[in-house]
PDB file of C-alpha atoms in Angstrom:
ATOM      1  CA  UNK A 159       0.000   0.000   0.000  1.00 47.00           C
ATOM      2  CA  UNK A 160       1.299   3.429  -1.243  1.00 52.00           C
ATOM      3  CA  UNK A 161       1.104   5.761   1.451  1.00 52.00           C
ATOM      4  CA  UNK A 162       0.203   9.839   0.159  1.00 51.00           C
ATOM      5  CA  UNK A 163       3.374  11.979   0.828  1.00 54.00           C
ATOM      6  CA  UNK A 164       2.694  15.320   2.072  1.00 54.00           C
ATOM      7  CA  UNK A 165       4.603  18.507   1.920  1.00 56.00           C
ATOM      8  CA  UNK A 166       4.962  20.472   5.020  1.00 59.00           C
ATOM      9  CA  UNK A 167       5.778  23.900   5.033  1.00 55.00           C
ATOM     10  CA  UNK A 168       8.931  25.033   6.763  1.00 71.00           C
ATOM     11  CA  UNK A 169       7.948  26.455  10.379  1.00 74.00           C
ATOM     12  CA  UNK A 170       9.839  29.575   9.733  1.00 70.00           C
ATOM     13  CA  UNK A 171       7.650  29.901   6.662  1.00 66.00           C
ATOM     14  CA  UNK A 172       4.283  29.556   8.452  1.00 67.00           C
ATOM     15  CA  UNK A 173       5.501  32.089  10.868  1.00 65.00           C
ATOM     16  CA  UNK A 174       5.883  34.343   8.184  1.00 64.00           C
ATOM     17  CA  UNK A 175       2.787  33.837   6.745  1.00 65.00           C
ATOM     18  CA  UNK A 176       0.651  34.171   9.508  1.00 68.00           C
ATOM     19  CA  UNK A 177       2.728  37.362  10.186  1.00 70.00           C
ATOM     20  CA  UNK A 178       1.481  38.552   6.785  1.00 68.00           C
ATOM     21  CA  UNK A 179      -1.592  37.815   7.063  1.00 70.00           C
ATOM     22  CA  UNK A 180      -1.974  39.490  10.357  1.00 69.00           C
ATOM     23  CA  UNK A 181      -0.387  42.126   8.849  1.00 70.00           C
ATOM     24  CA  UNK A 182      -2.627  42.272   5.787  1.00 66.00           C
ATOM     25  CA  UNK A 183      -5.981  41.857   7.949  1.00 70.00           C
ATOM     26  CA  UNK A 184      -5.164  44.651  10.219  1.00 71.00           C
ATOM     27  CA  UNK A 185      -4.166  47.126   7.223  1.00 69.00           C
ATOM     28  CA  UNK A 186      -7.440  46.258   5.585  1.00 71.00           C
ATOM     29  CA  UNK A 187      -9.156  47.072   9.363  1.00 75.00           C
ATOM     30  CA  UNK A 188      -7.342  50.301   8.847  1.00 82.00           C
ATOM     31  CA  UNK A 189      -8.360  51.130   5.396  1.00 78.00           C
ATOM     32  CA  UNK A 190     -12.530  49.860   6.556  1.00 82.00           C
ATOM     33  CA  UNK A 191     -12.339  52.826   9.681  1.00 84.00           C
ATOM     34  CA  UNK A 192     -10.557  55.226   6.937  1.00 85.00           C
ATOM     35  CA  UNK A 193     -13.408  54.310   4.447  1.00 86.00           C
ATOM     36  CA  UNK A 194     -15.915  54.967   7.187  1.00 88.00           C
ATOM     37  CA  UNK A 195     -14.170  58.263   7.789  1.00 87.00           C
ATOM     38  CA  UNK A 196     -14.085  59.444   4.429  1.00 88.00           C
ATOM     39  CA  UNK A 197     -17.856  58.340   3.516  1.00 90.00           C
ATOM     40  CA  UNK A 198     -18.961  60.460   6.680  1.00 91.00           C
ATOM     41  CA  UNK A 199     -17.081  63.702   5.555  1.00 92.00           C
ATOM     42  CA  UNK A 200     -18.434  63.213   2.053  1.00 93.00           C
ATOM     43  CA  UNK A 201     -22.231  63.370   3.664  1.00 94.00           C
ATOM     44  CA  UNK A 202     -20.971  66.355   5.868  1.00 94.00           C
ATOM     45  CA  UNK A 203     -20.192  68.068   2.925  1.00 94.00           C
ATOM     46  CA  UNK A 204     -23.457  67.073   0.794  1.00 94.00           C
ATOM     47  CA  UNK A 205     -25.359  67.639   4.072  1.00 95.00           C
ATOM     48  CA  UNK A 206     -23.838  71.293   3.588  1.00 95.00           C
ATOM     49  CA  UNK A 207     -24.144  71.507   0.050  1.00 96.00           C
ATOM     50  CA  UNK A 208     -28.112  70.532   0.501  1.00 96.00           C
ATOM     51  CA  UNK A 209     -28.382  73.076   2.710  1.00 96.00           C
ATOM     52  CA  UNK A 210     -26.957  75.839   1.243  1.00 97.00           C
ATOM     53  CA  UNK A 211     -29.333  75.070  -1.841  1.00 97.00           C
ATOM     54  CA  UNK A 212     -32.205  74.941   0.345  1.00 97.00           C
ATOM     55  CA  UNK A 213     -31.214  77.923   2.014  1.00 97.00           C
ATOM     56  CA  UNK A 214     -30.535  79.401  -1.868  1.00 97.00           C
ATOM     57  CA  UNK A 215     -33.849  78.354  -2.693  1.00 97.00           C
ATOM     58  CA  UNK A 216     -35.761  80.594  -0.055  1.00 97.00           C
ATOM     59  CA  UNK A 217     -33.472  83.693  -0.519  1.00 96.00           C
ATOM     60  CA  UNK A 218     -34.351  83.688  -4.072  1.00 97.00           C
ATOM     61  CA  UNK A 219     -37.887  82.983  -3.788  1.00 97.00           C
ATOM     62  CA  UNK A 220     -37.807  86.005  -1.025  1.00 97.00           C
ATOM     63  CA  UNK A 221     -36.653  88.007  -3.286  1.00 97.00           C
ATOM     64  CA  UNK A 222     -38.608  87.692  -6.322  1.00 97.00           C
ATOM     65  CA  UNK A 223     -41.549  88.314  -4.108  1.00 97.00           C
ATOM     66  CA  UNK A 224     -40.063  91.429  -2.937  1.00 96.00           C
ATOM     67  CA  UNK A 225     -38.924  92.482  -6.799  1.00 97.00           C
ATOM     68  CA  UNK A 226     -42.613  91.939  -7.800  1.00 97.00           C
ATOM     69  CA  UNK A 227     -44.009  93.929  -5.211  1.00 96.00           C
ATOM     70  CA  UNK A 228     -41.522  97.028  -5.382  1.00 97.00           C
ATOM     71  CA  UNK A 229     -42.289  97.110  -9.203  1.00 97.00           C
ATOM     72  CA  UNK A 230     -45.626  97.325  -9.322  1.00 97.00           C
ATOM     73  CA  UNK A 231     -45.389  99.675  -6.055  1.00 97.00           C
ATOM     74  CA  UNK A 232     -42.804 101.674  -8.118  1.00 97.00           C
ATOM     75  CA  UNK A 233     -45.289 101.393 -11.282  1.00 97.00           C
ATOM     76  CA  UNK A 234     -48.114 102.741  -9.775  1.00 96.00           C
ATOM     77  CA  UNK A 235     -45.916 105.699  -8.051  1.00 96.00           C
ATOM     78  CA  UNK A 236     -44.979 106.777 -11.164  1.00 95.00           C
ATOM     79  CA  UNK A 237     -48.374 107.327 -12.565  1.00 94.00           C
ATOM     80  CA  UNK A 238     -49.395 108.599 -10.100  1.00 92.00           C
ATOM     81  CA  UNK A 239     -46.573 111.314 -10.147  1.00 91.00           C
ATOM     82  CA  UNK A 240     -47.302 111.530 -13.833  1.00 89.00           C
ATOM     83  CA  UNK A 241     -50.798 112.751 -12.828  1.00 86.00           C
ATOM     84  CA  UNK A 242     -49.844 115.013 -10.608  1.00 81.00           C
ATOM     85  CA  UNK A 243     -47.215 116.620 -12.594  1.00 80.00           C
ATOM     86  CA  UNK A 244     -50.108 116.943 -15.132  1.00 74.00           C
ATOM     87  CA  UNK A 245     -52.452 118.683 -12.776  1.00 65.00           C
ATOM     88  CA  UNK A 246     -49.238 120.856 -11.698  1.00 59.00           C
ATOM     89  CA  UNK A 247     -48.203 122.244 -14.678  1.00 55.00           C
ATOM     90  CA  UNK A 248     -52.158 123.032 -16.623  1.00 48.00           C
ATOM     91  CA  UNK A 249     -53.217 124.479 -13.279  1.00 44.00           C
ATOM     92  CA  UNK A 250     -56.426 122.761 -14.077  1.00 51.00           C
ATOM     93  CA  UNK A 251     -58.342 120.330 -12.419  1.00 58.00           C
ATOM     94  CA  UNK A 252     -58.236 116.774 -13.565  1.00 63.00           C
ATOM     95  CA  UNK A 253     -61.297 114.581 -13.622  1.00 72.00           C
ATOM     96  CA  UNK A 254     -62.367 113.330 -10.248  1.00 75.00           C
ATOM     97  CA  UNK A 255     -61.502 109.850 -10.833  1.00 81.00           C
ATOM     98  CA  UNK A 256     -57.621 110.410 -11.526  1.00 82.00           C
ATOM     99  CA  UNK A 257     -57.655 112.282  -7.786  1.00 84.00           C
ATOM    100  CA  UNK A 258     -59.477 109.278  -6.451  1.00 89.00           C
ATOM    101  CA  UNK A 259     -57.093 106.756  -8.189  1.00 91.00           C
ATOM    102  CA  UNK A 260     -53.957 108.691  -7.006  1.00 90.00           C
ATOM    103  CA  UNK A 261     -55.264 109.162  -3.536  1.00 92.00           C
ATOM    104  CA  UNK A 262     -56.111 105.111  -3.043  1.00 94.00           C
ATOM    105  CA  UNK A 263     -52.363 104.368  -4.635  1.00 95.00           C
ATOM    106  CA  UNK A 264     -51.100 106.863  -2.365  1.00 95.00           C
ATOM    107  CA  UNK A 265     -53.158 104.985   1.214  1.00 95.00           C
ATOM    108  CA  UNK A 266     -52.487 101.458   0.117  1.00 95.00           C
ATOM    109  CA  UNK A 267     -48.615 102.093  -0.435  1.00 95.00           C
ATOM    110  CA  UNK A 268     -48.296 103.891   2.843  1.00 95.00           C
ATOM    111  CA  UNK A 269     -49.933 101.072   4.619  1.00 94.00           C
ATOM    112  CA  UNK A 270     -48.457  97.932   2.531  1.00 94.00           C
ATOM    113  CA  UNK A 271     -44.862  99.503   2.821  1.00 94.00           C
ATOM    114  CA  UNK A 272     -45.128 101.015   6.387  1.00 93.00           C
ATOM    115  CA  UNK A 273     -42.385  99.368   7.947  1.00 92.00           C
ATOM    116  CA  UNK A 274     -40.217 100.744   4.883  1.00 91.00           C
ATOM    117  CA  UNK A 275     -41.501 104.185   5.546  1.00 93.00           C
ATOM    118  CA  UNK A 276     -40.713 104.459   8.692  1.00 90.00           C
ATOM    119  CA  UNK A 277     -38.727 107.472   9.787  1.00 88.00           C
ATOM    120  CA  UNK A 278     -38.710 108.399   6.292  1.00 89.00           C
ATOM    121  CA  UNK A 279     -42.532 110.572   5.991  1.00 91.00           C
ATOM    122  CA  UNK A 280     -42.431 112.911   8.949  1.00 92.00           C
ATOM    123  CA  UNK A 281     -45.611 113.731  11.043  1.00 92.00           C
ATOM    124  CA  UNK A 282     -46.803 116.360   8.830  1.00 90.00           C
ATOM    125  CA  UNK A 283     -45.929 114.747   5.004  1.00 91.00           C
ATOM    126  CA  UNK A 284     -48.575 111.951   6.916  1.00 92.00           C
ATOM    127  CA  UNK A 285     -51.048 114.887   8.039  1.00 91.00           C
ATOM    128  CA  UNK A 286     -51.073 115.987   4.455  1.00 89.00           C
ATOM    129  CA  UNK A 287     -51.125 112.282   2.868  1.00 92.00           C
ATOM    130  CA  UNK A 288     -54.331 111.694   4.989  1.00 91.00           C
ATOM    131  CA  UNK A 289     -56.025 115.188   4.520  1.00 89.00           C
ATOM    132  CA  UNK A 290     -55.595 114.192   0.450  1.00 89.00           C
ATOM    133  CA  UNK A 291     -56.651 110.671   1.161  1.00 90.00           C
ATOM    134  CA  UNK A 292     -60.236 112.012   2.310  1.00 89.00           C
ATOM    135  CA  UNK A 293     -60.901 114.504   0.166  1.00 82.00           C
ATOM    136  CA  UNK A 294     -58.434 114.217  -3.135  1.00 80.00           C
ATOM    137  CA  UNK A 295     -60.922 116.695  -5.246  1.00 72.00           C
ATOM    138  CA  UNK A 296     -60.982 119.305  -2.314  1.00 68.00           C
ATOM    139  CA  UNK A 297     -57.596 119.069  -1.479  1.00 62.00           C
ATOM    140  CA  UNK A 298     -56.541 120.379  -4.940  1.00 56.00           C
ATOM    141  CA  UNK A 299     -59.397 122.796  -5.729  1.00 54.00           C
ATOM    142  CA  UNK A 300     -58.518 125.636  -7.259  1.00 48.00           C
ATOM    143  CA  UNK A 301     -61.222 127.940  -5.677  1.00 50.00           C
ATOM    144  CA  UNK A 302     -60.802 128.743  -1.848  1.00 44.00           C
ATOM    145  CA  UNK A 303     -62.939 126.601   0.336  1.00 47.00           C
ATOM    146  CA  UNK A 304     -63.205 125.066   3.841  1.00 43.00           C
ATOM    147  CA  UNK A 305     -59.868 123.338   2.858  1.00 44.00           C
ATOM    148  CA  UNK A 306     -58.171 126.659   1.559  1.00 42.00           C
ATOM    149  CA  UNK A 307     -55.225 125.650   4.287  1.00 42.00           C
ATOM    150  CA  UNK A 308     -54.689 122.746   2.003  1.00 41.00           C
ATOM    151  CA  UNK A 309     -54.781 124.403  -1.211  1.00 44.00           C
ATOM    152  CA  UNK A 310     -50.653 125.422  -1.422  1.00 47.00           C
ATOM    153  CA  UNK A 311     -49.393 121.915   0.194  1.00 53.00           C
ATOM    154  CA  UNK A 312     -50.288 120.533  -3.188  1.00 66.00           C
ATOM    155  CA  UNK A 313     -46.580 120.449  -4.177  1.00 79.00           C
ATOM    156  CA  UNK A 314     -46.595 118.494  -0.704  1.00 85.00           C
ATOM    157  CA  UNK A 315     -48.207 115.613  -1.694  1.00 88.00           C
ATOM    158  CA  UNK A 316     -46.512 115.324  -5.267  1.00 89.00           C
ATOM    159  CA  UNK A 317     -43.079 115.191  -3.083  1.00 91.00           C
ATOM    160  CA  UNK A 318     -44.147 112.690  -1.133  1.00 94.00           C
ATOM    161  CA  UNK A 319     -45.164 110.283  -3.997  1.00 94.00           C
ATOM    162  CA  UNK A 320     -41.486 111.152  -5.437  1.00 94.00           C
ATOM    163  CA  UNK A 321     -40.001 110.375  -1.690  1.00 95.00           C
ATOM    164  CA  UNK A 322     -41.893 106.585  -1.726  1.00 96.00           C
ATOM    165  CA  UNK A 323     -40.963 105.935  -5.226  1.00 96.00           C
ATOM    166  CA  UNK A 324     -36.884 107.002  -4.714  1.00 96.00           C
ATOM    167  CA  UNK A 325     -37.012 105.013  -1.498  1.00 96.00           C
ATOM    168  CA  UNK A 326     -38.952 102.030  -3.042  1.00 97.00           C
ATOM    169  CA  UNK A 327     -36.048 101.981  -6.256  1.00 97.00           C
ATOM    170  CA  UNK A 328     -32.938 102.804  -3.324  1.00 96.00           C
ATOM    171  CA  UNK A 329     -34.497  99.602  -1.561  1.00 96.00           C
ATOM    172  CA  UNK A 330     -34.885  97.664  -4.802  1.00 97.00           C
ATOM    173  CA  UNK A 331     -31.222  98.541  -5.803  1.00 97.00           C
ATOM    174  CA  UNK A 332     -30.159  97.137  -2.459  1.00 97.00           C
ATOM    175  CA  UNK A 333     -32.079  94.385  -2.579  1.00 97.00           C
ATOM    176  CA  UNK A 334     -31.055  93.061  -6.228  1.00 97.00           C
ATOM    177  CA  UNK A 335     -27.083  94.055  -5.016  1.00 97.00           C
ATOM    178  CA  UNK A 336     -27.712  91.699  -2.267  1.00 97.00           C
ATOM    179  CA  UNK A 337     -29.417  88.814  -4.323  1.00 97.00           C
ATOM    180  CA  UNK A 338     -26.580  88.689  -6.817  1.00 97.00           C
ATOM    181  CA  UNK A 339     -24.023  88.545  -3.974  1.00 97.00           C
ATOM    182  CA  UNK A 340     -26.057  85.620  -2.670  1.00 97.00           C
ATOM    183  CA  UNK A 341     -26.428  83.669  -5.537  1.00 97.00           C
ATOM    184  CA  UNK A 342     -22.219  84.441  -6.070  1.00 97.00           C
ATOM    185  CA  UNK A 343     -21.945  83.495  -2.729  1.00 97.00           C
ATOM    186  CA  UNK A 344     -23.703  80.112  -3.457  1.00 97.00           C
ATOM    187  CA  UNK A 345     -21.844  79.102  -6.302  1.00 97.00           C
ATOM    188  CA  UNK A 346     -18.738  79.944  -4.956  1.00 97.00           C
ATOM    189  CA  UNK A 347     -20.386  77.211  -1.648  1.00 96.00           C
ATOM    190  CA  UNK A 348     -21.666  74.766  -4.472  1.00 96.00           C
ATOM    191  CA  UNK A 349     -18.040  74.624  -6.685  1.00 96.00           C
ATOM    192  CA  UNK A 350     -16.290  74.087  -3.548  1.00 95.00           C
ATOM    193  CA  UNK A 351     -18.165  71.252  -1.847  1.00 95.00           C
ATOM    194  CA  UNK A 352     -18.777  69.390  -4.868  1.00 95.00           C
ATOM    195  CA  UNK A 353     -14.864  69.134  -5.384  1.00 94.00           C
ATOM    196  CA  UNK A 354     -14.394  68.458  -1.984  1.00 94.00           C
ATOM    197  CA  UNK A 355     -17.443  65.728  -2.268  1.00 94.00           C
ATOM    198  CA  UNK A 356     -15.262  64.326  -5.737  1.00 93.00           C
ATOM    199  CA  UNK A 357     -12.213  63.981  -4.053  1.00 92.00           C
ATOM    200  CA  UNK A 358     -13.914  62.507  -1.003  1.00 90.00           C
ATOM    201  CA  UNK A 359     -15.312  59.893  -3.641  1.00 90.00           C
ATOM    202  CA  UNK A 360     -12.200  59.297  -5.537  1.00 90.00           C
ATOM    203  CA  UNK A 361     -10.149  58.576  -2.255  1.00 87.00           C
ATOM    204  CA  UNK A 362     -12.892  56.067  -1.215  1.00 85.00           C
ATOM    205  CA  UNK A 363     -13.035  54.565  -4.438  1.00 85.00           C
ATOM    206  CA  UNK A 364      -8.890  54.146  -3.842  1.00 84.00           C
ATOM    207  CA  UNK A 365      -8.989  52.796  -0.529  1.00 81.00           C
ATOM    208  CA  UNK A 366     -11.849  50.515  -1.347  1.00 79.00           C
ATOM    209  CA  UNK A 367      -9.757  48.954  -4.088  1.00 79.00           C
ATOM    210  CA  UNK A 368      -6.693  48.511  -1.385  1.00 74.00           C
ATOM    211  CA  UNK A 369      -9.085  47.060   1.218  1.00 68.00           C
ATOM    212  CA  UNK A 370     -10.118  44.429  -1.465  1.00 66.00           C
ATOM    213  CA  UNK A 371      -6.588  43.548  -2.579  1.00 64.00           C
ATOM    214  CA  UNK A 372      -4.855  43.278   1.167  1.00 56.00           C
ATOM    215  CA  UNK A 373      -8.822  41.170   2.004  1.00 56.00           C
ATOM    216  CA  UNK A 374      -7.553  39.056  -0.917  1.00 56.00           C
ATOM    217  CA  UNK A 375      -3.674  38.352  -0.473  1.00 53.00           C
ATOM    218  CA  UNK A 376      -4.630  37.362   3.232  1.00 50.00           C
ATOM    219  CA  UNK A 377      -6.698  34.456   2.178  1.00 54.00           C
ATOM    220  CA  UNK A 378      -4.026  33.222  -0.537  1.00 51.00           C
TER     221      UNK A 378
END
């Protein structure tokens, strides 16, 4: 009976190998915690990133409200200088209804824009808005009446529709200065995490391919 013949590895040799492979296990526990590492940072970032858009989102949605509402406050200001201006320079009274229609523009953008206004119309501009505002046609009659004391502010009340619409164009200014400076701002956020997010992916993608190769050689 032939007996099998095996071939034992040197002692020295096992010793090595089992050195290896303890070697090779606890570099590929090293590259799992550095993979773990590198996968939370790349969230971090993308948590930022997502964010930041979010955040991007509502500032521009903010601010197209506020465009659209200082245009059409800054629209209807002008006509209602234009009228004015008209009535100014014929010395003539206009028709009742363009008094009425520049009074009401007058009220509602004193009361939808108050907080903008404030400190801005002094005690008496506001006086004269709301004498105007309750009698438009008497406040500009040409012929002395009860409201004769009202009679010369007339310039008054032209100036103060100028004042709101200046102020209401300053604040739009401002407010489309700042909206490009946040939307700069946010690119400048977006370029930079997505490369840090890319290189956070590439170096995962390097030490995943390590991981697998040392996980490999120490089953060989």
């Amino acid at each position: 009976m032939t007996g099998v013949q095996t071939c034992a590895l040197p002692i020295s040799r096992i010793e090595d190998l089992t050195t290896k492979i303890e070697e090779l296990t606890a570099a590929s526990a090293r590259l799992n915690t550095e993979i773990k590492n590198l996968e939370k940072e790349v969230a971090a970032n993308q948590e930022s990133l997502d964010k930041a858009t979010a955040l991007r989102q509502k500032q521009l949605a903010e601010f197209n409200a506020e465009e659209k509402d200082l245009l059409e406050s800054i629209s209807a200001l002008k006509s209602a200088v234009t009228v004015l201006s008209k009535h100014n320079s014929a010395l003539v009274q206009l028709p009742r209804s363009h008094m009425m229609g520049v009074a009401a523009t007058l009220q509602h953008e004193m009361q939808k824009h108050a907080a903008l206004l404030q400190g801005l119309i002094t005690p008496s501009q506001r006086r004269a808005a709301a004498a105007f505002v309750q009698a438009p046609q008497d406040y500009f009659d040409a012929e002395p009446t009860f409201k004769q004391s009202y009679a010369p502010q007339s310039g008054e009340i032209f100036g103060i529709l100028k004042q709101m619409k200046e102020t209401f164009e300053t604040n739009l200014s401002s407010s489309q200065k700042e909206e490009m400076a946040n939307q700069k701002a946010y690119e400048d956020l977006k370029a930079a995490k997505e490369e840090e997010i890319a290189a956070g992916q590439a170096q995962i993608d390097r030490s995943e391919e390590r991981r697998v190769g040392k996980e490999c050689r120490s089953r060989w």
